[in-house]
Coordinates of C-alpha atoms in Angstrom, one line a residue:
Chain N
X66 CA 0.0 0.0 0.0
X67 CA 2.8 2.4 1.0
X68 CA 4.6 1.5 -2.2
X69 CA 1.5 2.2 -4.2
X70 CA 1.0 5.6 -2.6
X71 CA 4.6 6.5 -3.1
X72 CA 4.3 5.6 -6.8
X73 CA 1.1 7.5 -7.1
X74 CA 2.8 10.6 -5.7
X75 CA 5.8 10.1 -8.0
X76 CA 3.5 9.8 -10.9
X77 CA 1.8 13.1 -9.9
X78 CA 5.2 14.7 -9.7
X79 CA 6.3 13.7 -13.2
X80 CA 2.8 14.2 -14.5
X81 CA 2.6 17.7 -13.2
X82 CA 5.8 18.6 -15.1
X83 CA 4.4 16.9 -18.3
X84 CA 1.2 18.8 -17.9
X85 CA 3.0 22.2 -17.5
X86 CA 4.9 21.6 -20.8
X87 CA 1.9 20.1 -22.5
X88 CA -0.1 23.3 -21.8
X89 CA 2.4 25.1 -24.1
X90 CA 1.9 22.6 -26.9
X91 CA -1.9 22.7 -26.6
X92 CA -2.3 26.4 -26.3
X93 CA -0.1 27.1 -29.3
X94 CA -1.9 24.4 -31.3
X95 CA -5.3 25.8 -30.3
X96 CA -4.5 29.2 -31.6
X97 CA -2.3 28.6 -34.7
X98 CA -2.9 24.9 -35.4
X99 CA 0.9 24.3 -35.2
X100 CA 2.7 21.6 -33.3
X101 CA 5.6 23.6 -32.0
X102 CA 8.2 21.0 -31.9
X103 CA 10.7 23.5 -30.5
X104 CA 8.6 23.8 -27.3
X105 CA 10.5 21.0 -25.5
X106 CA 13.8 22.8 -26.3
X107 CA 12.6 25.8 -24.4
X108 CA 13.1 23.6 -21.4
X109 CA 16.7 23.2 -22.3
X110 CA 17.1 26.9 -22.9
X111 CA 15.7 27.6 -19.4
X112 CA 18.1 25.0 -17.9
X113 CA 21.2 26.4 -19.6
X114 CA 20.1 30.0 -18.6
X115 CA 20.2 28.9 -15.0
X116 CA 23.6 27.2 -15.5
X117 CA 25.1 30.4 -17.0
X118 CA 23.6 32.8 -14.5
X119 CA 24.5 30.8 -11.4
X120 CA 27.8 29.0 -12.2
X121 CA 29.3 31.8 -14.3
X122 CA 27.7 35.0 -13.0
X123 CA 26.8 33.9 -9.5
X124 CA 23.5 35.7 -9.4
X125 CA 21.1 35.0 -6.5
X126 CA 18.6 32.2 -7.1
X127 CA 15.5 34.3 -6.9
X128 CA 16.7 36.7 -9.6
X129 CA 17.8 33.7 -11.7
X130 CA 14.3 32.2 -11.6
X131 CA 12.8 35.5 -12.9
X132 CA 15.5 35.8 -15.6
X133 CA 15.0 32.1 -16.6
X134 CA 11.3 32.9 -17.2
X135 CA 12.1 36.0 -19.1
X136 CA 14.6 34.3 -21.4
X137 CA 12.1 31.4 -22.1
X138 CA 9.4 33.9 -22.9
X139 CA 11.7 35.9 -25.1
X140 CA 12.8 32.8 -27.0
X141 CA 9.2 31.7 -27.5
X142 CA 8.0 35.0 -28.8
X143 CA 11.0 35.5 -31.0
X144 CA 10.7 32.0 -32.5
X145 CA 7.1 32.7 -33.4
X146 CA 7.9 36.1 -35.0
X147 CA 10.9 34.9 -36.9
X148 CA 10.1 31.3 -37.9
X149 CA 6.3 30.8 -37.8
X150 CA 4.7 34.1 -38.5
X151 CA 5.9 34.4 -42.1
X152 CA 4.4 30.9 -42.8
X153 CA 1.1 31.6 -41.2
X154 CA -0.8 31.4 -44.5
X155 CA 1.3 28.5 -46.0
X156 CA 0.3 24.9 -45.9
X157 CA 0.5 23.5 -42.4
X158 CA 3.3 21.0 -43.3
X159 CA 5.7 24.0 -44.0
X160 CA 5.4 25.3 -40.5
X161 CA 5.6 21.8 -39.0
X162 CA 8.9 21.2 -40.8
X163 CA 10.0 24.7 -39.7
X164 CA 9.2 23.8 -36.1
X165 CA 11.4 20.6 -36.3
X166 CA 14.1 22.8 -37.9
X167 CA 13.9 25.3 -35.0
X168 CA 14.2 22.4 -32.5
X169 CA 17.3 21.1 -34.2
X170 CA 18.8 24.6 -34.5
X171 CA 18.4 25.2 -30.7
X172 CA 19.8 21.8 -29.8
X173 CA 22.8 22.3 -32.1
X174 CA 23.5 25.8 -30.9
X175 CA 23.5 24.5 -27.4
X176 CA 25.9 21.7 -28.5
X177 CA 28.3 24.3 -30.0
X178 CA 28.1 26.6 -27.0
X179 CA 28.0 24.3 -24.1
X180 CA 29.5 21.0 -25.5
X181 CA 27.7 17.7 -25.2
X182 CA 29.1 17.1 -21.7
X183 CA 26.2 17.3 -19.2
X184 CA 26.5 20.1 -16.6
X185 CA 25.0 19.9 -13.1
X186 CA 21.8 21.8 -12.6
X187 CA 22.8 24.6 -10.3
X188 CA 19.6 25.1 -8.3
X189 CA 18.7 22.6 -5.6
X190 CA 16.2 22.5 -2.8
X191 CA 17.1 21.0 0.5
X192 CA 14.0 21.1 2.7
X193 CA 13.0 18.2 4.9
X194 CA 10.6 15.7 3.4
X195 CA 6.9 15.9 4.3
X196 CA 5.9 13.1 6.7
X197 CA 2.4 11.8 6.7
X198 CA 2.4 8.8 9.0
X199 CA 4.8 6.4 7.4
X200 CA 4.5 8.1 4.1
X201 CA 7.4 10.4 3.2
X202 CA 7.0 12.9 0.3
X203 CA 10.1 14.7 -0.9
X204 CA 10.1 18.5 -0.7
X205 CA 10.7 18.8 -4.5
X206 CA 7.7 16.6 -5.2
X207 CA 5.5 18.7 -2.9
X208 CA 6.7 21.9 -4.5
X209 CA 6.2 20.6 -8.0
X210 CA 2.7 19.4 -7.4
X211 CA 1.7 22.6 -5.6
X212 CA 3.2 25.0 -8.1
X213 CA 1.7 23.1 -11.0
X214 CA -1.7 23.0 -9.5
X215 CA -1.6 26.7 -8.7
X216 CA -0.5 27.6 -12.2
X217 CA -3.2 25.5 -13.8
X218 CA -5.8 27.2 -11.7
X219 CA -4.5 30.6 -12.5
X220 CA -4.3 29.7 -16.2
X221 CA -7.9 28.5 -16.2
X222 CA -9.1 31.7 -14.5
X223 CA -7.1 33.8 -16.9
X224 CA -8.5 32.1 -20.0
X225 CA -12.1 32.1 -18.8
X226 CA -12.4 35.5 -17.2
X227 CA -9.9 38.1 -18.5
X228 CA -10.3 40.1 -21.6
X229 CA -7.0 38.9 -23.0
X230 CA -7.9 35.3 -22.1
X231 CA -11.2 35.5 -23.9
X232 CA -9.5 37.0 -26.9
X233 CA -7.3 34.0 -27.0
X234 CA -10.2 31.7 -27.0
X235 CA -11.9 33.8 -29.7
X236 CA -8.8 33.7 -31.9
X237 CA -8.5 29.9 -31.4
X238 CA -12.1 29.4 -32.5
X239 CA -12.2 31.7 -35.5
X240 CA -9.2 33.7 -36.6
X241 CA -11.0 36.0 -39.0
X242 CA -14.1 36.6 -36.9
X243 CA -11.8 37.5 -34.0
X244 CA -10.1 40.1 -36.1
X245 CA -13.4 41.6 -37.0
X246 CA -14.1 42.1 -33.3
X247 CA -11.1 44.3 -33.2
X248 CA -8.8 41.8 -31.6
X249 CA -5.1 42.2 -32.6
X250 CA -4.4 38.6 -33.7
X251 CA -0.6 39.0 -33.8
X252 CA -0.5 40.3 -30.2
X253 CA -2.8 37.5 -29.1
X254 CA -0.6 34.9 -30.7
X255 CA 2.5 36.4 -29.1
X256 CA 0.8 36.3 -25.8
X257 CA 0.0 32.6 -26.2
X258 CA 3.6 31.8 -27.0
X259 CA 4.7 33.9 -24.1
X260 CA 2.4 32.1 -21.6
X261 CA 3.3 28.7 -23.0
X262 CA 7.0 29.4 -22.7
X263 CA 6.7 30.9 -19.3
X264 CA 5.1 27.6 -18.2
X265 CA 7.9 25.7 -19.9
X266 CA 10.4 27.9 -18.0
X267 CA 8.8 27.0 -14.7
X268 CA 8.8 23.4 -16.0
X269 CA 12.5 23.7 -16.6
X270 CA 13.1 24.8 -13.0
X271 CA 11.0 21.9 -11.7
X272 CA 12.5 19.4 -14.1
X273 CA 16.0 20.6 -13.2
X274 CA 15.3 20.1 -9.5
X275 CA 14.2 16.5 -10.2
X276 CA 16.8 15.5 -12.8
X277 CA 19.7 17.8 -12.1
X278 CA 21.8 17.2 -15.3
X279 CA 21.7 19.7 -18.1
X280 CA 22.6 18.6 -21.7
X281 CA 21.7 20.0 -25.1
X282 CA 19.0 17.3 -25.7
X283 CA 17.5 17.7 -22.2
X284 CA 14.2 19.0 -23.7
X285 CA 13.7 16.3 -26.3
X286 CA 12.3 13.5 -24.2
X287 CA 10.0 15.5 -21.8
X288 CA 9.0 17.6 -24.8
X289 CA 7.9 14.4 -26.7
X290 CA 6.1 13.1 -23.6
X291 CA 4.3 16.4 -23.1
X292 CA 3.3 16.5 -26.7
X293 CA 1.9 13.0 -26.3
X294 CA 0.1 14.1 -23.1
X295 CA -1.4 17.0 -25.1
X296 CA -2.7 14.7 -27.8
X297 CA -3.9 12.2 -25.3
X298 CA -6.0 14.8 -23.6
X299 CA -7.2 16.4 -26.8
X300 CA -4.9 18.8 -28.5
X301 CA -6.0 22.4 -28.3
X302 CA -7.9 21.8 -25.1
X303 CA -6.4 23.2 -21.9
X304 CA -7.9 20.9 -19.3
X305 CA -7.0 18.0 -21.7
X306 CA -3.3 18.8 -21.5
X307 CA -3.5 18.8 -17.7
X308 CA -5.4 15.5 -17.7
X309 CA -3.1 13.9 -20.3
X310 CA 0.0 15.0 -18.4
X311 CA -1.2 13.4 -15.2
X312 CA -2.3 10.2 -16.9
X313 CA 1.1 9.9 -18.5
X314 CA 3.0 10.5 -15.2
X315 CA 0.9 8.0 -13.3
X316 CA 1.1 5.4 -16.0
X317 CA 4.8 5.8 -16.2
X318 CA 5.5 5.5 -12.5
X319 CA 3.1 2.7 -11.9
X320 CA 4.5 0.7 -14.8
X321 CA 8.0 1.2 -13.4
X322 CA 6.9 0.0 -10.0
X323 CA 4.8 -3.0 -10.9
X324 CA 5.7 -4.1 -14.4
X325 CA 9.1 -3.2 -15.5
X326 CA 11.0 0.1 -15.7
X327 CA 12.0 -0.7 -19.3
X328 CA 8.4 -1.0 -20.3
X329 CA 7.2 2.3 -19.0
X330 CA 7.5 4.2 -22.3
X331 CA 5.9 1.3 -24.2
X332 CA 2.9 1.4 -21.8
X333 CA 2.6 5.2 -22.1
X334 CA 2.7 5.1 -25.9
X335 CA 0.4 2.1 -25.9
X336 CA -2.2 4.1 -23.9
X337 CA -1.9 6.9 -26.5
X338 CA -2.5 4.4 -29.4
X339 CA -5.5 2.8 -27.7
X340 CA -7.1 6.2 -26.8
X341 CA -6.5 7.5 -30.4
X342 CA -8.0 4.3 -31.8
X343 CA -11.3 4.8 -29.9
X344 CA -11.3 8.6 -29.7
X345 CA -9.1 10.2 -32.3
X346 CA -9.7 13.7 -31.0
X347 CA -8.3 12.7 -27.5
X348 CA -9.9 12.1 -24.2
X349 CA -11.6 15.5 -23.9
X350 CA -11.7 16.2 -27.6
X351 CA -14.9 17.3 -29.3
X352 CA -15.1 15.5 -32.6
X353 CA -12.8 16.5 -35.5
X354 CA -14.6 19.3 -37.2
X355 CA -12.4 20.9 -39.7
X356 CA -12.9 24.6 -40.3
X357 CA -13.6 25.7 -43.8
Chain D
X88 CA -19.1 57.7 -45.5
X89 CA -17.6 54.7 -47.3
X90 CA -16.0 55.1 -50.7
X91 CA -14.5 52.4 -52.8
X92 CA -12.6 53.4 -55.9
X93 CA -11.2 51.2 -58.6
X94 CA -10.8 48.1 -56.6
X95 CA -9.1 45.2 -58.3
X96 CA -8.7 41.9 -56.6
X97 CA -7.0 38.7 -57.7
X98 CA -7.1 35.1 -56.4
X99 CA -3.8 34.0 -57.8
X100 CA -4.1 34.5 -61.5
X101 CA -7.9 34.9 -61.4
X102 CA -9.1 38.5 -61.7
X103 CA -12.0 38.3 -59.2
X104 CA -13.0 41.9 -58.9
X105 CA -12.8 44.4 -61.8
X106 CA -12.5 48.1 -61.1
X107 CA -15.2 48.2 -58.4
X108 CA -16.4 51.7 -57.5
X109 CA -19.2 52.5 -55.2
X110 CA -20.2 54.7 -52.3
X111 CA -22.3 54.6 -49.2
X112 CA -23.6 57.8 -47.7
X113 CA -24.2 58.4 -44.1
X114 CA -27.6 57.1 -42.9
X115 CA -28.3 55.0 -46.0
X116 CA -28.9 51.3 -46.5
X117 CA -27.0 50.3 -49.6
X118 CA -27.2 46.8 -51.0
X119 CA -24.9 44.8 -53.2
X120 CA -26.8 42.1 -55.0
X121 CA -25.7 39.5 -57.4
X122 CA -25.6 35.7 -57.9
X123 CA -23.4 33.3 -56.0
X124 CA -19.8 33.9 -56.9
X125 CA -20.3 37.4 -58.3
X126 CA -17.8 38.8 -55.8
X127 CA -20.0 40.3 -53.1
X128 CA -18.3 38.7 -50.2
X129 CA -14.9 39.4 -51.7
X130 CA -15.7 43.1 -51.7
X131 CA -16.5 43.1 -48.0
X132 CA -13.4 41.1 -47.2
X133 CA -11.3 43.5 -49.1
X134 CA -12.8 46.5 -47.3
X135 CA -12.3 44.8 -44.0
X136 CA -8.7 44.0 -44.8
X137 CA -9.2 40.2 -44.6
X138 CA -8.3 39.9 -48.3
X139 CA -5.4 41.7 -49.9
X140 CA -6.2 43.5 -53.2
X141 CA -4.0 44.7 -55.9
X142 CA -5.3 48.2 -56.7
X143 CA -7.9 50.4 -55.3
X144 CA -8.6 53.1 -52.8
X145 CA -10.9 52.7 -49.8
X146 CA -11.9 55.7 -47.6
X147 CA -14.0 55.5 -44.5
X148 CA -15.3 58.7 -42.8
X149 CA -12.7 60.7 -44.7
X150 CA -9.8 58.4 -43.7
X151 CA -8.0 56.2 -46.2
X152 CA -8.3 52.7 -44.9
X153 CA -6.6 50.9 -47.8
X154 CA -4.6 48.0 -46.5
X155 CA -5.4 48.7 -42.9
X156 CA -5.4 45.6 -40.6
X157 CA -8.9 44.4 -39.9
X158 CA -8.7 44.9 -36.1
X159 CA -8.1 48.6 -36.4
X160 CA -11.3 49.3 -38.3
X161 CA -13.6 48.3 -35.5
X162 CA -12.4 51.2 -33.3
X163 CA -13.1 53.5 -36.2
X164 CA -16.7 52.4 -36.4
X165 CA -16.6 50.1 -39.5
X166 CA -17.9 46.7 -38.4
X167 CA -18.3 43.6 -40.6
X168 CA -20.9 40.8 -39.8
X169 CA -19.4 38.0 -41.8
X170 CA -21.2 35.5 -43.9
X171 CA -22.3 32.4 -42.0
X172 CA -22.5 34.3 -38.7
X173 CA -19.2 33.0 -37.5
X174 CA -20.2 33.2 -33.8
X175 CA -17.7 31.8 -31.3
X176 CA -19.5 28.5 -30.9
X177 CA -17.8 27.3 -27.7
X178 CA -18.2 30.6 -25.9
X179 CA -21.4 31.7 -24.3
X180 CA -23.8 34.2 -25.8
X181 CA -22.7 36.8 -23.2
X182 CA -19.0 36.1 -24.0
X183 CA -19.7 36.6 -27.7
X184 CA -21.2 39.9 -26.9
X185 CA -18.3 40.8 -24.8
X186 CA -16.0 40.1 -27.7
X187 CA -18.1 42.4 -29.8
X188 CA -17.3 45.2 -27.2
X189 CA -13.6 44.3 -27.3
X190 CA -12.5 47.7 -28.3
X191 CA -14.7 49.6 -25.9
X192 CA -13.0 50.5 -22.6
X193 CA -15.8 51.9 -20.6
X194 CA -17.9 49.4 -18.6
X195 CA -20.9 51.8 -18.3
X196 CA -20.9 52.4 -22.0
X197 CA -20.9 48.6 -22.5
X198 CA -23.7 48.1 -20.1
X199 CA -25.8 50.7 -21.9
X200 CA -25.1 49.2 -25.3
X201 CA -25.9 45.8 -24.0
X202 CA -29.3 47.0 -22.9
X203 CA -30.0 48.3 -26.4
X204 CA -28.8 45.1 -28.0
X205 CA -31.1 43.1 -25.7
X206 CA -34.0 45.4 -26.7
X207 CA -33.4 44.5 -30.4
X208 CA -32.9 40.9 -29.6
X209 CA -34.8 39.8 -26.5
X210 CA -34.0 36.2 -27.3
X211 CA -30.3 36.7 -26.7
X212 CA -31.1 37.9 -23.2
X213 CA -32.9 34.7 -22.4
X214 CA -30.1 32.6 -23.8
X215 CA -27.1 34.7 -22.6
X216 CA -25.5 31.8 -20.6
X217 CA -26.0 29.3 -23.4
X218 CA -23.0 28.2 -25.7
X219 CA -23.4 30.1 -29.0
X220 CA -23.0 26.9 -30.9
X221 CA -26.2 25.5 -29.5
X222 CA -28.3 28.4 -30.8
X223 CA -30.6 28.0 -33.9
X224 CA -29.5 29.6 -37.2
X225 CA -31.7 32.6 -36.7
X226 CA -30.5 33.1 -33.1
X227 CA -26.9 32.9 -34.3
X228 CA -27.6 35.6 -36.9
X229 CA -29.1 37.7 -34.2
X230 CA -26.0 37.1 -32.0
X231 CA -23.7 38.0 -34.9
X232 CA -25.6 41.2 -35.4
X233 CA -25.8 41.9 -31.6
X234 CA -22.1 41.2 -31.3
X235 CA -21.4 43.7 -34.0
X236 CA -23.7 46.4 -32.4
X237 CA -21.7 46.0 -29.2
X238 CA -18.9 48.0 -30.7
X239 CA -21.2 50.9 -31.6
X240 CA -20.6 50.8 -35.3
X241 CA -21.1 53.8 -37.6
X242 CA -21.3 51.6 -40.6
X243 CA -22.4 48.0 -40.4
X244 CA -21.4 45.7 -43.3
X245 CA -23.7 42.6 -43.3
X246 CA -22.9 39.6 -45.5
X247 CA -25.9 37.4 -46.4
X248 CA -27.8 37.8 -43.1
X249 CA -30.7 35.8 -44.7
X250 CA -28.7 32.8 -45.6
X251 CA -30.3 29.5 -44.4
X252 CA -33.1 31.2 -42.5
X253 CA -36.9 30.6 -42.8
X254 CA -38.9 33.4 -44.6
X255 CA -40.4 34.5 -41.3
X256 CA -37.0 34.9 -39.7
X257 CA -35.6 36.6 -42.8
X258 CA -38.4 39.2 -42.4
X259 CA -37.6 39.6 -38.7
X260 CA -33.9 40.1 -39.4
X261 CA -34.6 42.7 -42.1
X262 CA -37.0 44.5 -39.9
X263 CA -34.4 44.8 -37.2
X264 CA -31.8 45.9 -39.7
X265 CA -34.1 48.7 -40.7
X266 CA -34.6 49.6 -37.0
X267 CA -30.9 49.7 -36.5
X268 CA -30.6 52.0 -39.5
X269 CA -33.2 54.3 -38.2
X270 CA -31.2 54.7 -35.0
X271 CA -28.4 56.1 -37.1
X272 CA -26.3 53.2 -38.2
X273 CA -25.4 53.2 -41.9
X274 CA -25.8 49.7 -43.5
X275 CA -24.0 48.1 -46.4
X276 CA -26.0 44.9 -47.1
X277 CA -24.7 42.1 -49.3
X278 CA -27.5 39.7 -50.3
X279 CA -28.5 37.0 -52.7
X280 CA -32.1 37.6 -51.6
X281 CA -32.3 40.6 -53.9
X282 CA -36.0 41.2 -53.4
X283 CA -35.7 41.5 -49.7
X284 CA -32.6 43.5 -49.8
X285 CA -33.9 46.0 -52.3
X286 CA -37.2 46.4 -50.4
X287 CA -35.4 47.9 -47.4
X288 CA -32.5 49.6 -49.2
X289 CA -32.2 53.1 -50.4
X290 CA -29.8 52.3 -53.2
X291 CA -28.4 49.2 -54.8
X292 CA -25.5 48.0 -57.0
X293 CA -25.8 44.9 -59.1
X294 CA -22.7 42.7 -59.4
X295 CA -22.0 40.2 -62.1
X296 CA -18.8 38.1 -62.3
X297 CA -16.7 40.7 -60.4
X298 CA -18.1 43.8 -62.1
X299 CA -20.7 46.3 -61.1
X300 CA -23.1 46.3 -64.0
X301 CA -25.9 48.4 -62.7
X302 CA -26.6 50.9 -60.0
X303 CA -29.5 53.0 -58.9
X304 CA -32.3 53.7 -56.4
X305 CA -33.6 50.5 -54.8
X306 CA -37.1 51.1 -56.2
X307 CA -35.9 51.6 -59.7
X308 CA -33.8 48.4 -59.5
X309 CA -36.9 46.5 -58.2
X310 CA -38.7 47.6 -61.4
X311 CA -35.8 47.1 -63.8
X312 CA -36.6 44.4 -66.3
X313 CA -33.0 42.9 -66.4
X314 CA -32.8 42.8 -62.7
X315 CA -36.2 41.3 -62.4
X316 CA -35.3 38.6 -64.9
X317 CA -32.0 37.7 -63.4
X318 CA -32.4 38.1 -59.7
X319 CA -36.0 38.5 -58.7
X320 CA -37.4 35.5 -60.5
X321 CA -40.4 37.2 -62.0

């Protein structure tokens, strides 16, 4: 029972990180119908930013956290303006290939600048674990789950109640009609990328605390898993990304505990395949109505 | 109030609009009629900035608006109700109306406009919490018009408001359009239902394969033999 609870909590921990990253994929897809394959690499950008700022410039941690977020947001918005915006009216495959290209570019720049040798993640958290009876939950796990839950609530509130949030939903539903309402679509798209990348920046902090080794391909695997989480929950749907992330995290950690640690990825991808077979639009997806 | 001069629009190699010139004066209802594919919708999209055009000059309220991005026009008072309503289906009726008032900054102003919109369309008030996608076609048309009115337009461009509606609803929509016009909103109406459109309009332009072939007072067009034969089915 204790093992099960522990694995459940581990699953929530990993799942929360997947969910944070998945939100970026899903929000961007919702608004520009683009799978931003470079999104995972924003994680890597955030991690190296922390490495540079702390090990080389010795800045205080709190300032570093803020700067990491700013750099991630800046990268996200710049990537959209430079790489995706010019292709907005091109066939979707062009921007998809561009997204893969941007991802490769970021990884290779990191390879050139930082070499492939992994560097230790410079931020750590040394608080005592939370004890509930015989159950002990690590402080990083508690922090990750709390921060992610809070962010998801804030995001939900933002999207459903604020002017900018409603504009985002309007643009994602109907690009042209939103413009006819006086909504500046370019700004709304930038805002979407900014929010997605800020979440990825926070994801990079939480990921770094949990897996403190920074390499140029750091973002590839969590990025892929988060993308799958977004598809699993229904791409373009914000609660779907949260649900998908949690399911992936739980499936992964329970498989590792009870079946085999080598099979965990297979089980996760298997779930995706099964879900897509029966519900191609994802768990919370609403049919696949193509816009004309 | 709105002046379009020598507008030429191409879809790739296809010359879709040829030298379109027309004018809408303040307080008028002007209609563009013509068969499906004549280019009526393209004209509205060009004015709104949704479609790039090769040549032409568009002025609104004395301001050149040629190639202005669509979102800037709403604040100037030029509002486009697109073909097929295009309501935000997953948002509630109220949220749709809020989006219409996106450019307005004053809450009081918004509340007052909202009251007026609900006076025109009491059905929207009843359904304000409902998702717009669950409304009937007629209600969606009302929502699209109400949403446009929320931004307090000076000129309302309506694209095929009668499309897919029952004759009774078409009459209702047109009656409301006339009411809105009486309250001081100029209307540019694009319609396939030429008879209905001409019966409420002051003036009309007849469009055929991307060219304006006829223009005149709505009453004259209604009696015009060619127009009768081609568009009024009598």
